[in-house]
mmCIF file of C-alpha atoms in Angstrom:
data_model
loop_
_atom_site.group_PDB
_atom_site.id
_atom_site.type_symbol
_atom_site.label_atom_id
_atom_site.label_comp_id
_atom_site.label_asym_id
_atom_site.label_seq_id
_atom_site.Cartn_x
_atom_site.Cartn_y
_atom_site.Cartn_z
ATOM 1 C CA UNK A 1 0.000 0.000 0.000
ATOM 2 C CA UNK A 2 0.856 3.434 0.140
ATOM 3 C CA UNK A 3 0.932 6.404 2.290
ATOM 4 C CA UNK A 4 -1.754 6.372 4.741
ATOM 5 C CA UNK A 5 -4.147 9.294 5.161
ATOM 6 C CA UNK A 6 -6.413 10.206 8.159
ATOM 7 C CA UNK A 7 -9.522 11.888 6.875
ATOM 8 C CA UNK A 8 -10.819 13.908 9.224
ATOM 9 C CA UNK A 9 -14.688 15.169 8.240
ATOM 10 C CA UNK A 10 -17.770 14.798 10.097
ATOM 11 C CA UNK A 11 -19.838 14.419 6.314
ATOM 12 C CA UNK A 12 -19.884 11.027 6.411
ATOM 13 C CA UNK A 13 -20.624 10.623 2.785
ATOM 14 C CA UNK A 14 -17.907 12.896 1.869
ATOM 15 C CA UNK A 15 -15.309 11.312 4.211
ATOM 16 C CA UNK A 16 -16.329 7.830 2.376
ATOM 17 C CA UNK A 17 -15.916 9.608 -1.127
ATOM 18 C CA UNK A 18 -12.627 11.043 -0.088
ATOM 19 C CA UNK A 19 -11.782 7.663 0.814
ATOM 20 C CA UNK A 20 -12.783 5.678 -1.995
ATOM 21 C CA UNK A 21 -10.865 8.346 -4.480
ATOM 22 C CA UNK A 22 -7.749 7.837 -1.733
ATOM 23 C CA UNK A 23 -7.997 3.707 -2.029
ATOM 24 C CA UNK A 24 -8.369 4.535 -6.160
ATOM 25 C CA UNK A 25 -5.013 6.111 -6.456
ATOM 26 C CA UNK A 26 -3.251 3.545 -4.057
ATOM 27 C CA UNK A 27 -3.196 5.280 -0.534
ATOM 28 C CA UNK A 28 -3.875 3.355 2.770
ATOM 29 C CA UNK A 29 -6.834 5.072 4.108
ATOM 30 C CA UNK A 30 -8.380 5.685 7.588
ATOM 31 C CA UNK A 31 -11.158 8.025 8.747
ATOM 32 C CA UNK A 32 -12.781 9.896 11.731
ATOM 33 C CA UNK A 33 -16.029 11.907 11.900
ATOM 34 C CA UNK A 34 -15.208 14.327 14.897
ATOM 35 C CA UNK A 35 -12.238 15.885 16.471
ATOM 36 C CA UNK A 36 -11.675 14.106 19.431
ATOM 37 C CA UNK A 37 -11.325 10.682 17.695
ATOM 38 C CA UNK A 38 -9.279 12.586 15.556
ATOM 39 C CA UNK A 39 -6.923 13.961 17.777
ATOM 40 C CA UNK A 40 -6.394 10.698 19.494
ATOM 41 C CA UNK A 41 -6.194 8.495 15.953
ATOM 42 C CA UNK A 42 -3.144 11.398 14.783
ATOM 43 C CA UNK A 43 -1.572 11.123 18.356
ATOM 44 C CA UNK A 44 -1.547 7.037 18.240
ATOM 45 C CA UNK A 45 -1.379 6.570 14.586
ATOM 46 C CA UNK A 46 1.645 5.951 11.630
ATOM 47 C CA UNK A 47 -0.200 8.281 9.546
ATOM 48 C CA UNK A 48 1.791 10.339 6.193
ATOM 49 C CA UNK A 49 -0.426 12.972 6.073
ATOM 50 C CA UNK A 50 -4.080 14.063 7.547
ATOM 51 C CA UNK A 51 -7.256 15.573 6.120
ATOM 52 C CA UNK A 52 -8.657 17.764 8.627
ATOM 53 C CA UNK A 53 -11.946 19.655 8.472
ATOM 54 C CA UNK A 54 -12.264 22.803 10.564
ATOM 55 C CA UNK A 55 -15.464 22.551 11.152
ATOM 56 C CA UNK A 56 -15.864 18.816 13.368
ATOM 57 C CA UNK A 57 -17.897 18.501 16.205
ATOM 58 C CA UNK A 58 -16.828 18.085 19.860
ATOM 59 C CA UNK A 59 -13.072 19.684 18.987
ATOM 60 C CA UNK A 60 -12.961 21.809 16.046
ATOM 61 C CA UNK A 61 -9.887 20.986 13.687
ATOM 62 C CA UNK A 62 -8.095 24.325 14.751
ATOM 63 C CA UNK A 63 -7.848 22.906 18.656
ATOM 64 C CA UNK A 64 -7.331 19.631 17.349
ATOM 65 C CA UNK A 65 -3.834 20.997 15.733
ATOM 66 C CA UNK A 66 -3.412 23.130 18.570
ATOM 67 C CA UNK A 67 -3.101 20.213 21.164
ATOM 68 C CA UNK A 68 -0.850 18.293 18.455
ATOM 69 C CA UNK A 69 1.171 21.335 18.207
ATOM 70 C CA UNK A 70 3.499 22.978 15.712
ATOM 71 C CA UNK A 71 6.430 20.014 16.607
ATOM 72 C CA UNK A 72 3.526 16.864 15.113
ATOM 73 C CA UNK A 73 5.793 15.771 12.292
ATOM 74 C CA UNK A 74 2.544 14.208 10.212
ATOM 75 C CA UNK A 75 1.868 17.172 7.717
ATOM 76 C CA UNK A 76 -1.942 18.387 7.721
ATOM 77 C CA UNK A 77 -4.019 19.726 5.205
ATOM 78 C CA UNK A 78 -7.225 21.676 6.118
ATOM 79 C CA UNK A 79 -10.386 21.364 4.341
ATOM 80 C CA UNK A 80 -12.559 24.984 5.030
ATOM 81 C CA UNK A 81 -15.232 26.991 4.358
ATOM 82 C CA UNK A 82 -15.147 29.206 1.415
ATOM 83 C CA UNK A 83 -14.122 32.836 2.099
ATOM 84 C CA UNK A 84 -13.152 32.095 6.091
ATOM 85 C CA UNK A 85 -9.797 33.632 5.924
ATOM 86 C CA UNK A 86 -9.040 33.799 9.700
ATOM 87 C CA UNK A 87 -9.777 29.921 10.084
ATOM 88 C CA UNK A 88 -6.613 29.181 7.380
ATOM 89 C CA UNK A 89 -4.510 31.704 8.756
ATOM 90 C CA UNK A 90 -5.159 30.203 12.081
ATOM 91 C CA UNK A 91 -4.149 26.809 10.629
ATOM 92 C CA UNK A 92 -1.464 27.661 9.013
ATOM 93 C CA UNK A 93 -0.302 29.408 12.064
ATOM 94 C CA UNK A 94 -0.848 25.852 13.400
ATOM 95 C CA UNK A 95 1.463 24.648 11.381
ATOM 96 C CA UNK A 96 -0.678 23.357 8.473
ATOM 97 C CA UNK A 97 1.215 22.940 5.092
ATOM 98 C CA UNK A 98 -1.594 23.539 2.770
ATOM 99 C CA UNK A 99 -5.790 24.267 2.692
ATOM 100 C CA UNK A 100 -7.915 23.688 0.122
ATOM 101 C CA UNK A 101 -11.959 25.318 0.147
ATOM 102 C CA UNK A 102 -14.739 23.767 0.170
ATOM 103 C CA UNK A 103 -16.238 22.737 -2.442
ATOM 104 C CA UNK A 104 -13.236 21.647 -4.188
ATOM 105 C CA UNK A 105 -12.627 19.206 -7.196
ATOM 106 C CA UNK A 106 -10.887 16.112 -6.432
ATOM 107 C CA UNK A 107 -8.376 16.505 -8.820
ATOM 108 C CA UNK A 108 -6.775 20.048 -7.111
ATOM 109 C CA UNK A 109 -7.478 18.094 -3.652
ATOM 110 C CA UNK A 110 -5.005 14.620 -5.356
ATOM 111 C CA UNK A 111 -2.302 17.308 -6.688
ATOM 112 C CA UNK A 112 -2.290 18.974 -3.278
ATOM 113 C CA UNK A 113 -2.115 15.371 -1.082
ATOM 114 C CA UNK A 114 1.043 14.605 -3.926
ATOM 115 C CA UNK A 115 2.158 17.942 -3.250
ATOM 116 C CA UNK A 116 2.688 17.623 0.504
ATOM 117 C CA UNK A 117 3.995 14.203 0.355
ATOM 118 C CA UNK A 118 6.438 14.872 -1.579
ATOM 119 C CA UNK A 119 7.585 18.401 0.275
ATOM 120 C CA UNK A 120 6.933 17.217 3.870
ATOM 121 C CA UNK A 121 7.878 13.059 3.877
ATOM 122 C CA UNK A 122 7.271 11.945 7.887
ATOM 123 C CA UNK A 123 10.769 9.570 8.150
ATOM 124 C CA UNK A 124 10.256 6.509 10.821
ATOM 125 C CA UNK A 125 11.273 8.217 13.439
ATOM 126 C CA UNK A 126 8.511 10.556 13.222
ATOM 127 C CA UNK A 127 10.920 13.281 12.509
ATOM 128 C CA UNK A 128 10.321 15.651 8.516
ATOM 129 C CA UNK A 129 13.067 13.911 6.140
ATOM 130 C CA UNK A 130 13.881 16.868 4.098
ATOM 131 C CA UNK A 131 14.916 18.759 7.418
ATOM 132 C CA UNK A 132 17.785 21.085 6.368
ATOM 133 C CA UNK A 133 20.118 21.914 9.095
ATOM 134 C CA UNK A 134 20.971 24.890 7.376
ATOM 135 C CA UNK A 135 18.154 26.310 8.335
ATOM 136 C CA UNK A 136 19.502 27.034 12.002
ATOM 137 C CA UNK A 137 22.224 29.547 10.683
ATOM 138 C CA UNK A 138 23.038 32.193 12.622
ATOM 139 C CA UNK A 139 21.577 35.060 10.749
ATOM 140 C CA UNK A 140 20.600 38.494 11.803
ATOM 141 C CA UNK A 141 18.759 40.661 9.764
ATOM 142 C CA UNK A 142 18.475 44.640 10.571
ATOM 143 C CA UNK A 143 16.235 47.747 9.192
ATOM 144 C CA UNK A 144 16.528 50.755 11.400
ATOM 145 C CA UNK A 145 16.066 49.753 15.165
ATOM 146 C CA UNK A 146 14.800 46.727 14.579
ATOM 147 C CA UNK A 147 16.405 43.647 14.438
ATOM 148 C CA UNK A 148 15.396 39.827 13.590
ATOM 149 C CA UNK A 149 17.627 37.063 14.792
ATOM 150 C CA UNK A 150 16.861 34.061 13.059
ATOM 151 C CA UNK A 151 18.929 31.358 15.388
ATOM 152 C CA UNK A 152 16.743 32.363 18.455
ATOM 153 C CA UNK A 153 13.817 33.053 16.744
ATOM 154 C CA UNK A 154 13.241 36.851 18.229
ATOM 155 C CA UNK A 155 12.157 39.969 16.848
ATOM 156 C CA UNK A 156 13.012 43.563 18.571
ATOM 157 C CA UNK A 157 12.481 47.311 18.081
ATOM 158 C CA UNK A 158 15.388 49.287 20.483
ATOM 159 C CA UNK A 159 15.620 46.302 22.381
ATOM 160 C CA UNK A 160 11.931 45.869 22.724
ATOM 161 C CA UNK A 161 10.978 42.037 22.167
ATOM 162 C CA UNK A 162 7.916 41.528 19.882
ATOM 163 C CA UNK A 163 6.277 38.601 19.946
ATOM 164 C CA UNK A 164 5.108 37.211 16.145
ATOM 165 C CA UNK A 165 3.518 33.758 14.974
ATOM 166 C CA UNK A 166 5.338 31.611 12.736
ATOM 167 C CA UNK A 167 4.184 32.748 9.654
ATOM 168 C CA UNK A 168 4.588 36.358 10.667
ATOM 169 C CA UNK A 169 8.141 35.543 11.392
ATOM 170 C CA UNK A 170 8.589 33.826 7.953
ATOM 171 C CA UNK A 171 7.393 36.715 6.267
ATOM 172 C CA UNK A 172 9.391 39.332 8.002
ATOM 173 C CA UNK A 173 12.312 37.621 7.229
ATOM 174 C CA UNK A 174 11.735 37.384 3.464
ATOM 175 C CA UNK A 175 10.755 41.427 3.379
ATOM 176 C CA UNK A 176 14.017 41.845 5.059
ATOM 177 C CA UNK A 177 16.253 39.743 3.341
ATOM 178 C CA UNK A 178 14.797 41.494 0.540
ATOM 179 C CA UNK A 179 14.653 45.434 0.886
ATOM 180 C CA UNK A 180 14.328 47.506 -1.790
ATOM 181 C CA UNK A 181 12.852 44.421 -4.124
ATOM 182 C CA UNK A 182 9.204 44.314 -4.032
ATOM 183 C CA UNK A 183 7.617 40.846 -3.142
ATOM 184 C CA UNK A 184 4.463 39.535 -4.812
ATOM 185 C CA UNK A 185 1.663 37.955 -3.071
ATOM 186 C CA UNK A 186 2.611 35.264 -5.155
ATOM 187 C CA UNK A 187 5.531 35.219 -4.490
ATOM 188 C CA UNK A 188 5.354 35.968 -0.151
ATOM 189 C CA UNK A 189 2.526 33.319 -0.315
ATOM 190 C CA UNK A 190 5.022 30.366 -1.954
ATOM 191 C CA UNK A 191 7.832 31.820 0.671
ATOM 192 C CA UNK A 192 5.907 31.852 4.052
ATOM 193 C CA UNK A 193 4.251 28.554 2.757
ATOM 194 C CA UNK A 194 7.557 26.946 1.564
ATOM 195 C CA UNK A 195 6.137 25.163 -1.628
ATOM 196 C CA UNK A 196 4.626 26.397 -4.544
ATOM 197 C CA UNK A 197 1.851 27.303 -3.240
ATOM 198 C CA UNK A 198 -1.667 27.582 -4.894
ATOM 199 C CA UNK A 199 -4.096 29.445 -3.112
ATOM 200 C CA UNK A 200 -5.903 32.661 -2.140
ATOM 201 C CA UNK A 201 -3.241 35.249 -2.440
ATOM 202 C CA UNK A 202 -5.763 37.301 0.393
ATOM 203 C CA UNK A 203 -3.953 35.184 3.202
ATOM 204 C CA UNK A 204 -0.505 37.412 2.793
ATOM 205 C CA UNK A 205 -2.881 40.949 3.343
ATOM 206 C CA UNK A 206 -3.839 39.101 6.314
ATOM 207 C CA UNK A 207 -0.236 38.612 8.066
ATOM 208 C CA UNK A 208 1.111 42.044 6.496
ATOM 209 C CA UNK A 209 -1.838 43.276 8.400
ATOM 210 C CA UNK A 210 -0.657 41.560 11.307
ATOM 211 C CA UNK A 211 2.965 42.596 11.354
ATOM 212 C CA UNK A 212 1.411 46.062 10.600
ATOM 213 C CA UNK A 213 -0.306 46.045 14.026
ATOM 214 C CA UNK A 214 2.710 44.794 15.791
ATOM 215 C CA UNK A 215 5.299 46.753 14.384
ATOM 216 C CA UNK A 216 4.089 49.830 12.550
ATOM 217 C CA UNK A 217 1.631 50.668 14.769
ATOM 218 C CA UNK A 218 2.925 50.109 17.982
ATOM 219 C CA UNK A 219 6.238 51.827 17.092
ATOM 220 C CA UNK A 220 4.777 54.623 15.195
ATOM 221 C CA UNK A 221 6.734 53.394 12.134
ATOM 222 C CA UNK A 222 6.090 52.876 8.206
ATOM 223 C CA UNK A 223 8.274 49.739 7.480
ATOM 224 C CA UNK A 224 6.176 47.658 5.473
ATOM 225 C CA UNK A 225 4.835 49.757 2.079
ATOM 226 C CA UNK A 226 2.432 48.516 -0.297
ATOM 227 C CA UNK A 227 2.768 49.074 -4.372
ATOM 228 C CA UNK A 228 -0.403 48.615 -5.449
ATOM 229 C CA UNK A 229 -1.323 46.092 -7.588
ATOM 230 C CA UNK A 230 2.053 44.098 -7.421
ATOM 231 C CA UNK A 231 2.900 43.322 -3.779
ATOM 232 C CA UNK A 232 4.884 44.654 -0.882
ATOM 233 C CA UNK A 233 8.288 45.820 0.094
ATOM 234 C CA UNK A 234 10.607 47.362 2.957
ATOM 235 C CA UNK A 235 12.881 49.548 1.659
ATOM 236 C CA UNK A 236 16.053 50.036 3.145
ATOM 237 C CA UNK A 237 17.000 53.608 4.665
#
């Protein structure tokens, strides 16, 4: 068999069509219809990758990854509702590698299962394959008084710690290491994602809006600026 998938939806007729598509194309397959027998199946289970629905009954599927927490190795896709923004955010927060709307064609969700399977292989010892322990170098990146060191995971203004999700953090750093060169959505989408990513490009407005709050705001500051119609940049000073 193949990789095996938990499918996480409380639809039961959708979960068994998911399923049935899954078993077509060679994956191992198992299922749950709410989020606690989720959460305990993906705490238990061997699983390559899970399906998880946001919307589940008893724990919703943004607790569910919240109690796994950003360190579960098994890579998740959501499944949402169309247009709710905040919920994939959230997720992705999470630590989620990829979301796909509901209703969706099977097709984009098989291309996005490949996708993730491919970028984010679980090894035996339940630890990501294509770790790269490169990623740990000791950088420090600088605009004005503020200052992101990437080793300790920190961001500051004049010394002032600021505290940033994940994603926020990811996206910081790419503005940074590229001042003066404006960044698509596109392209800040594939970045803060770290795949190719194929989505709603609305989900980078959402963190710049973010780091806007917790940076420009607070601090009285206009780092991040906006070129409309193309993307974002910081520009160096």
């Amino acid at each position: 068999m193949g990789a095996k998938i938990l499918i996480v939806e409380d639809e039961e007729k959708l979960a068994r069509f998911i399923e049935l598509e899954l078993m077509h194309e060679g994956y191992e397959t198992d299922k749950a219809f709410d989020g606690r027998t989720a959460l305990e199946k993906a705490q238990t289970g061997d699983y390559s990758l899970i399906l998880l629905d946001i919307m589940l009954p008893e724990i919703n599927g943004l607790e569910v990854m919240r109690r796994l927490g950003k360190d579960h190795p098994t890579p998740v896709i959501l499944l949402t509702a169309r247009d709710a923004v905040m919920d994939k955010v959230a997720g992705l927060d999470a630590g989620a590698v990829d979301y796909i709307t509901k209703p969706f064609a099977i097709e984009e969700l098989l291309a996005r299962i490949r996708v993730a399977l491919k970028l984010h292989p679980v090894s035996m010892e339940g630890v990501p394959e294509n770790s790269d322990p490169s990623d740990d170098e000791e950088d420090v990146y600088k605009w004005k008084d503020l200052c992101l060191d990437e080793k300790k995971h920190r961001v500051t203004w004049k010394g002032q710690e600021i505290t940033l999700t994940n994603r926020e953090f990811i996206m910081l750093k790419v503005l940074l290491t590229n001042q003066d060169i404006v960044m698509t959505r596109d392209t800040l989408l594939e970045k803060v994602c770290g795949y190719d990513y194929v989505g709603e490009t609305n989900v980078v407005d959402v963190y710049i809006r973010f780091l806007r709050s917790k940076i420009d705001e607070i601090f009285d500051i206009k780092m991040i600026q906006t070129v409309r119609g193309v993307g974002y940049v910081i520009k160096s000073e």
